[in-house]
Amino acid sequence: DGKRMLTTPSYYAYIKIGEGCSNNCTYCAIPSIRGKYRSRTPESILEEAKTLVDGGVKELIVVAQDTTRYGEDLFGKCALPALLTSLSKI
C-alpha cells in the first residue's frame, strides 16, 4: 500500500531531504554512487512529516549527504532554514 514502515522507535523518525552530493571531494565516492545533489520538494517532505507526526512520531531527524545544500538546486539558494521553520510548525 506504499505506507512507510518505521524501523526506529515509535517516537522518532528520519526524513531524507536530499540525495547525492555535488562536492566531488577526492576522498569520497558519494557523487559517483548517488549522483549530483537533488533536493526533495518542500511539499513532499512536509507531507511525509505530517503523516509521521499523525502516526505518533515526536522527533523528526532530517538527513542527506549534504544537508547544507538543501534547496540550492530548486531555488538557487539554501532553503534549509525555511524548511526547518515549516517542519517546526507541524
PDB file of C-alpha atoms in Angstrom:
ATOM      1  CA  ASP A   1       0.000   0.000   0.000  1.00  0.00           C
ATOM      2  CA  GLY A   2       3.052   2.294  -0.057  1.00  0.00           C
ATOM      3  CA  LYS A   3       2.841   3.082   3.663  1.00  0.00           C
ATOM      4  CA  ARG A   4       6.223   3.694   5.255  1.00  0.00           C
ATOM      5  CA  MET A   5       7.313   1.152   7.862  1.00  0.00           C
ATOM      6  CA  LEU A   6       9.299   2.677  10.723  1.00  0.00           C
ATOM      7  CA  THR A   7      12.389   0.791  11.822  1.00  0.00           C
ATOM      8  CA  THR A   8      13.152   3.271  14.604  1.00  0.00           C
ATOM      9  CA  PRO A   9      11.473   3.513  17.999  1.00  0.00           C
ATOM     10  CA  SER A  10       7.966   4.941  17.584  1.00  0.00           C
ATOM     11  CA  TYR A  11       8.830   8.388  18.950  1.00  0.00           C
ATOM     12  CA  TYR A  12      11.324   9.433  16.236  1.00  0.00           C
ATOM     13  CA  ALA A  13      11.877   9.048  12.501  1.00  0.00           C
ATOM     14  CA  TYR A  14      14.340  10.094   9.821  1.00  0.00           C
ATOM     15  CA  ILE A  15      13.253  12.164   6.824  1.00  0.00           C
ATOM     16  CA  LYS A  16      15.527  12.278   3.804  1.00  0.00           C
ATOM     17  CA  ILE A  17      15.534  15.816   2.382  1.00  0.00           C
ATOM     18  CA  GLY A  18      18.013  15.262  -0.436  1.00  0.00           C
ATOM     19  CA  GLU A  19      20.030  12.636  -2.258  1.00  0.00           C
ATOM     20  CA  GLY A  20      23.525  12.660  -3.721  1.00  0.00           C
ATOM     21  CA  CYS A  21      26.321  15.214  -3.496  1.00  0.00           C
ATOM     22  CA  SER A  22      27.809  17.799  -5.845  1.00  0.00           C
ATOM     23  CA  ASN A  23      31.052  18.468  -3.956  1.00  0.00           C
ATOM     24  CA  ASN A  24      33.298  15.905  -5.728  1.00  0.00           C
ATOM     25  CA  CYS A  25      35.777  15.573  -2.849  1.00  0.00           C
ATOM     26  CA  THR A  26      38.756  13.442  -3.905  1.00  0.00           C
ATOM     27  CA  TYR A  27      38.321  11.054  -0.953  1.00  0.00           C
ATOM     28  CA  CYS A  28      34.582  10.439  -1.393  1.00  0.00           C
ATOM     29  CA  ALA A  29      32.643   8.143  -3.730  1.00  0.00           C
ATOM     30  CA  ILE A  30      29.140   9.501  -2.990  1.00  0.00           C
ATOM     31  CA  PRO A  31      28.886  11.627  -6.187  1.00  0.00           C
ATOM     32  CA  SER A  32      29.889   8.600  -8.279  1.00  0.00           C
ATOM     33  CA  ILE A  33      27.454   6.312  -6.482  1.00  0.00           C
ATOM     34  CA  ARG A  34      24.447   8.571  -5.881  1.00  0.00           C
ATOM     35  CA  GLY A  35      24.951  11.325  -8.451  1.00  0.00           C
ATOM     36  CA  LYS A  36      24.706  15.079  -8.040  1.00  0.00           C
ATOM     37  CA  TYR A  37      22.698  16.564  -5.181  1.00  0.00           C
ATOM     38  CA  ARG A  38      18.912  16.574  -5.650  1.00  0.00           C
ATOM     39  CA  SER A  39      16.610  18.151  -3.076  1.00  0.00           C
ATOM     40  CA  ARG A  40      13.153  16.769  -2.398  1.00  0.00           C
ATOM     41  CA  THR A  41      10.384  19.316  -2.750  1.00  0.00           C
ATOM     42  CA  PRO A  42       9.305  21.007   0.470  1.00  0.00           C
ATOM     43  CA  GLU A  43       5.749  19.804  -0.188  1.00  0.00           C
ATOM     44  CA  SER A  44       6.781  16.135  -0.293  1.00  0.00           C
ATOM     45  CA  ILE A  45       8.877  16.485   2.864  1.00  0.00           C
ATOM     46  CA  LEU A  46       6.120  18.278   4.774  1.00  0.00           C
ATOM     47  CA  GLU A  47       3.534  15.716   3.652  1.00  0.00           C
ATOM     48  CA  GLU A  48       5.736  12.865   4.896  1.00  0.00           C
ATOM     49  CA  ALA A  49       6.411  14.712   8.162  1.00  0.00           C
ATOM     50  CA  LYS A  50       2.700  15.295   8.790  1.00  0.00           C
ATOM     51  CA  THR A  51       1.949  11.621   8.178  1.00  0.00           C
ATOM     52  CA  LEU A  52       4.679  10.614  10.627  1.00  0.00           C
ATOM     53  CA  VAL A  53       3.516  13.071  13.294  1.00  0.00           C
ATOM     54  CA  ASP A  54      -0.098  11.949  12.836  1.00  0.00           C
ATOM     55  CA  GLY A  55       1.206   8.422  13.483  1.00  0.00           C
ATOM     56  CA  GLY A  56       2.713   9.416  16.824  1.00  0.00           C
ATOM     57  CA  VAL A  57       6.264  10.459  15.934  1.00  0.00           C
ATOM     58  CA  LYS A  58       7.520  13.256  18.223  1.00  0.00           C
ATOM     59  CA  GLU A  59      11.007  13.889  16.811  1.00  0.00           C
ATOM     60  CA  LEU A  60      11.883  14.277  13.119  1.00  0.00           C
ATOM     61  CA  ILE A  61      15.526  13.980  12.074  1.00  0.00           C
ATOM     62  CA  VAL A  62      16.380  15.421   8.653  1.00  0.00           C
ATOM     63  CA  VAL A  63      19.129  13.619   6.749  1.00  0.00           C
ATOM     64  CA  ALA A  64      21.001  13.985   3.465  1.00  0.00           C
ATOM     65  CA  GLN A  65      24.551  13.523   2.251  1.00  0.00           C
ATOM     66  CA  ASP A  66      24.845  17.349   2.365  1.00  0.00           C
ATOM     67  CA  THR A  67      22.007  18.944   4.333  1.00  0.00           C
ATOM     68  CA  THR A  68      23.504  22.436   3.966  1.00  0.00           C
ATOM     69  CA  ARG A  69      22.934  22.304   0.196  1.00  0.00           C
ATOM     70  CA  TYR A  70      19.182  21.744   0.594  1.00  0.00           C
ATOM     71  CA  GLY A  71      17.182  23.788  -1.889  1.00  0.00           C
ATOM     72  CA  GLU A  72      20.069  25.170  -3.964  1.00  0.00           C
ATOM     73  CA  ASP A  73      19.025  23.051  -6.946  1.00  0.00           C
ATOM     74  CA  LEU A  74      15.343  24.008  -6.564  1.00  0.00           C
ATOM     75  CA  PHE A  75      15.529  27.674  -5.565  1.00  0.00           C
ATOM     76  CA  GLY A  76      19.082  28.824  -6.320  1.00  0.00           C
ATOM     77  CA  LYS A  77      19.827  29.315  -2.625  1.00  0.00           C
ATOM     78  CA  CYS A  78      19.906  27.324   0.601  1.00  0.00           C
ATOM     79  CA  ALA A  79      16.358  26.686   1.795  1.00  0.00           C
ATOM     80  CA  LEU A  80      17.152  24.653   4.911  1.00  0.00           C
ATOM     81  CA  PRO A  81      16.143  27.395   7.406  1.00  0.00           C
ATOM     82  CA  ALA A  82      12.737  27.803   5.729  1.00  0.00           C
ATOM     83  CA  LEU A  83      12.216  24.031   5.645  1.00  0.00           C
ATOM     84  CA  LEU A  84      13.082  23.679   9.333  1.00  0.00           C
ATOM     85  CA  THR A  85      10.702  26.521  10.197  1.00  0.00           C
ATOM     86  CA  SER A  86       7.895  24.790   8.287  1.00  0.00           C
ATOM     87  CA  LEU A  87       8.666  21.449   9.925  1.00  0.00           C
ATOM     88  CA  SER A  88       8.612  23.014  13.392  1.00  0.00           C
ATOM     89  CA  LYS A  89       5.002  24.111  12.813  1.00  0.00           C
ATOM     90  CA  ILE A  90       3.725  20.562  12.301  1.00  0.00           C
TER      91      ILE A  90
END
